XYZ file of C-alpha atoms in Angstrom:
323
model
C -45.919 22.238 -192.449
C -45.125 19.913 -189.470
C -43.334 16.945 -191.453
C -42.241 14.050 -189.338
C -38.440 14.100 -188.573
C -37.678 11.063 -190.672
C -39.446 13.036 -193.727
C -37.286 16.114 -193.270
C -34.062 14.038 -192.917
C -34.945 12.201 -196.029
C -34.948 15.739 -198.117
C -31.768 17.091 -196.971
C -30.126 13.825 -197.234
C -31.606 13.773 -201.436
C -30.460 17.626 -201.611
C -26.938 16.648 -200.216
C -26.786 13.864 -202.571
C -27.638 16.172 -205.551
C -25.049 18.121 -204.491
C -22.241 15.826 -203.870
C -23.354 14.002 -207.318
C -23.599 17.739 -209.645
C -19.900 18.289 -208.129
C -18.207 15.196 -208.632
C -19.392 15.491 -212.347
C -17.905 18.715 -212.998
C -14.819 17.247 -211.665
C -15.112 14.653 -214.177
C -15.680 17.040 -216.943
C -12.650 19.041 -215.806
C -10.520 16.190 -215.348
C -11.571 14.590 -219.133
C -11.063 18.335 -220.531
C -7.620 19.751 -218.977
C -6.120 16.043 -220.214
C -7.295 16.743 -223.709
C -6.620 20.446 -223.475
C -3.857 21.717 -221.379
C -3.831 25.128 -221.742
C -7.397 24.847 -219.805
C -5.280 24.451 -216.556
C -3.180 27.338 -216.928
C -6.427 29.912 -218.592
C -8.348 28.420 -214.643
C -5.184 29.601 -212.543
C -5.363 33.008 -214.180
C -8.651 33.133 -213.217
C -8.198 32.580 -209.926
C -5.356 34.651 -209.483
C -7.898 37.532 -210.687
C -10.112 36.795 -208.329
C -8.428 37.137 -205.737
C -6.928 40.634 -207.010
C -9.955 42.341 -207.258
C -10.117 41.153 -203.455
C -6.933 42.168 -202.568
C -7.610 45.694 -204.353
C -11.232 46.206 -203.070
C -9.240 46.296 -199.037
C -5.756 47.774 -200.246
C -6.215 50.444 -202.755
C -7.844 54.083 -202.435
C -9.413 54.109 -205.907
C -9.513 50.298 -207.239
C -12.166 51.185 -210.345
C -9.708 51.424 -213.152
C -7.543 48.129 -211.816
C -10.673 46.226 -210.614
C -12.258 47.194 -214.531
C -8.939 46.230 -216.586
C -9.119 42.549 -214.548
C -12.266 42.140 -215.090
C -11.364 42.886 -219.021
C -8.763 40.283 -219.029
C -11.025 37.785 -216.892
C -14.058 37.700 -219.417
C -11.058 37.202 -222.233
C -10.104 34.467 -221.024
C -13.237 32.937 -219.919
C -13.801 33.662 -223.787
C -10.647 31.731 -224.419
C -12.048 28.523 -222.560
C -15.388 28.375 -224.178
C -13.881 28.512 -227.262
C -11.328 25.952 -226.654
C -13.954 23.796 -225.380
C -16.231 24.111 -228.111
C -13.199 23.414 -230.576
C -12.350 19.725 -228.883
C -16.099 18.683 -228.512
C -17.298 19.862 -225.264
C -20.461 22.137 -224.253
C -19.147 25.761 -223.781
C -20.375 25.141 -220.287
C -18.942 21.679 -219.654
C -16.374 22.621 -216.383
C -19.496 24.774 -215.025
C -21.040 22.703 -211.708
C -24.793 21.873 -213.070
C -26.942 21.186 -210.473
C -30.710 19.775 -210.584
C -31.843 23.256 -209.453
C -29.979 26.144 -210.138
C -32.371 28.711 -208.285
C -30.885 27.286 -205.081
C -27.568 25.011 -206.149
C -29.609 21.878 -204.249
C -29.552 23.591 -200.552
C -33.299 23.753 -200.721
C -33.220 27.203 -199.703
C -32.649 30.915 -201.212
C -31.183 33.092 -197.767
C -33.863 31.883 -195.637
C -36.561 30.944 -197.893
C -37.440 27.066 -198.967
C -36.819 26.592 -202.451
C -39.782 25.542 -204.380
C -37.102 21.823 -205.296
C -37.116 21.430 -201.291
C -41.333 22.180 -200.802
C -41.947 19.248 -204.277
C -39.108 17.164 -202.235
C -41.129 17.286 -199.020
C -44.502 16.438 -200.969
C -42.698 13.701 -203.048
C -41.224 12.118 -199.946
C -44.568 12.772 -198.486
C -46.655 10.375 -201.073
C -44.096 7.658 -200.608
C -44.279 7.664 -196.938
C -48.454 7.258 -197.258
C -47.790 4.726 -200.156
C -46.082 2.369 -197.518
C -50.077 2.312 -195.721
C -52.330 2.775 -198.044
C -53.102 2.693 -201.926
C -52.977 6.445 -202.414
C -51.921 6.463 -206.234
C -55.324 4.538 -206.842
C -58.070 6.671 -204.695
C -58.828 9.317 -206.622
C -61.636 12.382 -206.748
C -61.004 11.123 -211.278
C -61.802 7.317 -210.976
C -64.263 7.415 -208.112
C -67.078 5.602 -209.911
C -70.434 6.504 -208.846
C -71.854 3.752 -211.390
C -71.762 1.003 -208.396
C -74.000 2.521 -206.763
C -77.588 1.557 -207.355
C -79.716 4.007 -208.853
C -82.944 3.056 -207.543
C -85.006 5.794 -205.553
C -84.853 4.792 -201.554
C -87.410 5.605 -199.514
C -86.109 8.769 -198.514
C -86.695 9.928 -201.834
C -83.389 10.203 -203.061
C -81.324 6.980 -204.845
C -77.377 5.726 -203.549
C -75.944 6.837 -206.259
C -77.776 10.472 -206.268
C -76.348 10.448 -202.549
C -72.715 9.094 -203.674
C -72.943 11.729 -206.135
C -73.583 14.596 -203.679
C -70.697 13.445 -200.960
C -68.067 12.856 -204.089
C -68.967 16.771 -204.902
C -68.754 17.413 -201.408
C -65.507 15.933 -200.757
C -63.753 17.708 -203.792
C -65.102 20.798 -202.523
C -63.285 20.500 -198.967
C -60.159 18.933 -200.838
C -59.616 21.537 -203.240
C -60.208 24.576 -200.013
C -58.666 22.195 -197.383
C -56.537 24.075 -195.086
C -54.967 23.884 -191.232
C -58.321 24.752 -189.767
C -60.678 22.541 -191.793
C -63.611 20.663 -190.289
C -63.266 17.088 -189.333
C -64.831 14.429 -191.199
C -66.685 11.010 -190.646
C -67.652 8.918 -192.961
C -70.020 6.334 -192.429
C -71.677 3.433 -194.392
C -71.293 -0.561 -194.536
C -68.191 -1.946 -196.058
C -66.936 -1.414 -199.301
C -68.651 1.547 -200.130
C -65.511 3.812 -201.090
C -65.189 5.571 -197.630
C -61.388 4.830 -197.835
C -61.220 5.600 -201.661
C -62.464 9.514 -200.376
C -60.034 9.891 -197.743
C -57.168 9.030 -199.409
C -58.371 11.629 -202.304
C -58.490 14.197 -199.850
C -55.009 12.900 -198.781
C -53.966 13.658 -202.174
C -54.876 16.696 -202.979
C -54.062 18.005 -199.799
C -50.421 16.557 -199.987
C -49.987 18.538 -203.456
C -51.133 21.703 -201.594
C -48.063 20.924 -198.962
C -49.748 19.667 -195.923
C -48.629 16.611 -193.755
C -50.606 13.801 -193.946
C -50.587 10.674 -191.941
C -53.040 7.840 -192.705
C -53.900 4.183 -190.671
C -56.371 1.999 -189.488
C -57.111 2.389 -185.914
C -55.726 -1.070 -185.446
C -52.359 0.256 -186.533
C -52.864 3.486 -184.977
C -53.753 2.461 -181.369
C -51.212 -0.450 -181.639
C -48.404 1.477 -182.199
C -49.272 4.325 -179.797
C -49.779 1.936 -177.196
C -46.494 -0.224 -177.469
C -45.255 3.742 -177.534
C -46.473 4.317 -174.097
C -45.001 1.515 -172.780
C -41.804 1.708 -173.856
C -41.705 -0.223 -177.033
C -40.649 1.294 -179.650
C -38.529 -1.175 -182.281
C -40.846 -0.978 -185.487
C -43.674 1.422 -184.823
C -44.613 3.606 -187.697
C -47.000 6.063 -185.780
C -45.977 8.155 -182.935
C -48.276 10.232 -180.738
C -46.340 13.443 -181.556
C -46.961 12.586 -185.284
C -50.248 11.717 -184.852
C -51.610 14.991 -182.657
C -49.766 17.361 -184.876
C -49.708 16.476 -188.513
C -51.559 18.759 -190.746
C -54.394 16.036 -191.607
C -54.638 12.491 -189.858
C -57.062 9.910 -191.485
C -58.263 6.809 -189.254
C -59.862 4.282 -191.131
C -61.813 1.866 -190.121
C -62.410 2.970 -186.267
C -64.333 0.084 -184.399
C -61.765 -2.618 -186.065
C -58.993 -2.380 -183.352
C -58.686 -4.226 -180.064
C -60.609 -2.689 -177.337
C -59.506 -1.861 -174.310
C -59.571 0.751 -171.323
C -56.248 2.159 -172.950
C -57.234 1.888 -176.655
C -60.574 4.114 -175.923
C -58.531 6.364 -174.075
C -56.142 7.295 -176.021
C -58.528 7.119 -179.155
C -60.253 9.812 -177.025
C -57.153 11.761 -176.796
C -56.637 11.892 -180.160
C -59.944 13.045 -181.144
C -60.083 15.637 -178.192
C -56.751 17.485 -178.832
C -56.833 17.858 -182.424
C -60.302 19.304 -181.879
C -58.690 22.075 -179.372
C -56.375 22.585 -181.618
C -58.566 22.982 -184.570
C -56.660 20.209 -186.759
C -58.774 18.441 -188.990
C -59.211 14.951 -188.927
C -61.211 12.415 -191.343
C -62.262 9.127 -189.627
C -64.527 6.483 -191.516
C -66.403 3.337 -189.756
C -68.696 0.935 -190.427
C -70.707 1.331 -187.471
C -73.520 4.198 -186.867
C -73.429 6.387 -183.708
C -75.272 3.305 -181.942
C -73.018 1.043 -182.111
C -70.007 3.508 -181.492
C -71.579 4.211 -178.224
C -72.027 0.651 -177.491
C -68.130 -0.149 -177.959
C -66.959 3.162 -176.347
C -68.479 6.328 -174.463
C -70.503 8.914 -174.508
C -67.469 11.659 -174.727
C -66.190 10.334 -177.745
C -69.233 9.982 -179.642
C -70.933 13.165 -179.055
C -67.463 15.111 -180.548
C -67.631 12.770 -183.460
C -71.964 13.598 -183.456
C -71.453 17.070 -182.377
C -68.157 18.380 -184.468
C -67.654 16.271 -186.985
C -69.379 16.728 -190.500
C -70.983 13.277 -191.155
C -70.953 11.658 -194.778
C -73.253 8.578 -195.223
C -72.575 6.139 -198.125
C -74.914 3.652 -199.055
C -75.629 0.758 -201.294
C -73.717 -2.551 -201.874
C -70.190 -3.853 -201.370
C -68.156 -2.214 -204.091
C -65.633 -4.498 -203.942
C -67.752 -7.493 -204.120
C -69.341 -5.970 -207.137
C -65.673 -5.741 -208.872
C-alpha cells in the first residue's frame, strides 16, 4: 500500500531500534554472566572455533560427514554445558540468546523478500498516529455511532431521520468492512453536526486495520497546503499532492469551508478528476446540496461528485448541540 515516505521511514527507523535495543541486551546478559561465570567465556570460544570447522571441512575435505557429525556432538555438549551453568547461577537457560520483539523476522520486517506481519501492524500503527495528528479517529466509530439523536418522527417522505441514519450507518459498515483499492467514492451530505465526519473517520478505521493508506483533512487544510506546494512553499505543510492523488483512501471534510479561488477550484478539480481515472476511492462530506456546490464552483466538478459519487444524506438536528 502506497504509505507516505515519512510513514515508511518511521517503521524501519522502530525496526532498527528494536534491533539495536534486543542486541545491546544480550550483551548485557553476557557481560553480567561471563563475570559471574567464567568458564562461559572459554565453553563460547569453543563454539566458535566449531563453527568455523565445519566450514573449513565442508570446502577442504572429500568426505566431511563423520568430522562435521563428531563436532556437532561436542558442540550440542557444550551448549548443554552453558545452559546448565546458567541455570545453576540464576539465569534463564536462554539468557546470552539475542531476544528480539519478533523472532519470525529478528526485527528486519521482512522474511527473504516478504513483509513480516511486525512490519504490515508497524505500518498500520504508525498509520493511526499519523491520522490522530488531524482528526479524532480513536472516537468515530461504526460501535458508538448513536442513532438515538436523531429524531424519530416520520418526515414527509415517509420515512423518520433516524430510520434514514439507521440505513446509511448499515450502509457505511457494509463498504468499510468490503472496502478495497477500487471502491466507489462517497459524499456525504446533510447540515452540520449530523455525524458525517464521525462515518468517515469509521471507514478510515477499518480500512487502516485492513492495511490501506489513509489520509484525512478539511479542504481548508487540504487546498492550503497544496497550494503553498505549488508555489514553492513548503516549511510546515502536512499534505502533498503526491500524497493526496495516490493514497489508498483520501477523506475531505467539510468541502465548501476553504478559501475560494480560481486555484483552489482547480486544483480541488484535479483531485477529484484523477483519483476518479484512477479508480481510487475518495469520501468527501459538505454541508451544502448540489445547488449550492454549483453556485461556489462549476459544473465539471459537480456533475462527477452527482454523477460518480454514491450520495449519503443525513438529516435531523445538530448532534453536537444536542450533547
Amino acid at each position: 500500500m502506497p504509505y507516505k515516505n515519512s510513514v515508511y521511514q518511521k517503521a524501519i527507523n522502530i525496526l532498527q531500534h528494536r534491533r539495536d535495543n534486543a542486541m545491546l541486551e544480550a550483551q548485557r546478559q553476557t557481560a553480567l554472566a561471563q563475570q559471574k561465570i567464567p568458564e562461559l567465556e572459554d565453553i563460547q570460544n569453543k563454539l566458535s572455533k566449531i563453527g568455523l570447522s565445519i566450514s573449513t571441512l565442508l570446502f577442504r575435505s572429500e568426505n566431511p560427514q563423520a568430522e562435521i557429525e563428531k563436532l556437532k556432538s561436542d558442540s550440542l555438549s557444550l551448549q548443554k554445558r552453558k545452559k546448565e551453568l546458567l541455570v545453576q547461577n540464576g539465569f534463564d537457560e536462554d539468557a546470552l540468546t539475542v531476544k528480539y520483539v519478533c523472532p519470525f523476522c529478528a526485527d528486519t520486517g521482512f522474511i527473504g523478500e516478504r513483509m513480516c506481519s511486525c512490519h504490515r501492524e508497524l505500518l498500520k500503527e504508525i498509520e493511526r498516529n499519523e491520522l490522530r495528528k488531524s482528526a479524532p479517529v480513536d472516537r468515530c466509530t461504526f460501535e458508538n455511532f448513536d442513532i438515538n439523536y436523531y429524531p424519530g418522527e416520520i418526515l414527509e417522505n415517509g420515512i423518520s431521520p433516524r430510520e434514514k441514519a439507521v440505513k446509511i450507518l448499515e450502509s457505511c459498515r457494509g463498504y468499510a468492512q468490503s472496502f478495497n483499492l477500487h471502491s466507489p467514492s462517497l459524499l456525504f451530505m446533510g447540515g452540520t453536526g449530523l455525524g458525517k465526519t464521525h462515518l468517515s473517520l469509521a471507514i478510515a478505521n477499518v480500512a487502516i486495520n485492513k492495511g490501506f493508506s489513509v489520509i484525512y483533512g478539511t479542504s481548508q487544510n487540504i487546498l492550503s497546503d497544496l497550494q503553498n506546494e505549488n508555489f514553492g512553499r513548503t516549511d510546515n505543510i502536512y499534505y502533498t499532492e503526491y500524497d493526496v492523488l495516490h493514497t489508498d483512501l483520501l477523506i475531505i471534510d467539510d468541502l465548501g469551508t476553504e478559501f475560494k479561488s480560481q486555484y483552489s477550484v482547480a486544483c480541488l478539480y484535479n483531485i477529484i478528476n484523477t483519483r476518479l481515472l484512477k479508480r481510487k476511492p475518495t469520501v468527501i462530506s459538505t454541508n451544502f446540496d448540489f445547488d449550492d456546490l454549483e453556485r461556489d464552483y462549476n459544473q465539471r466538478i459537480t456533475s462527477r461528485l452527482s454523477g460518480e459519487y454514491s450520495t449519503l444524506v443525513l438529516v435531523g438536528n445538530d448532534i453536537r448541540y444536542i450533547k
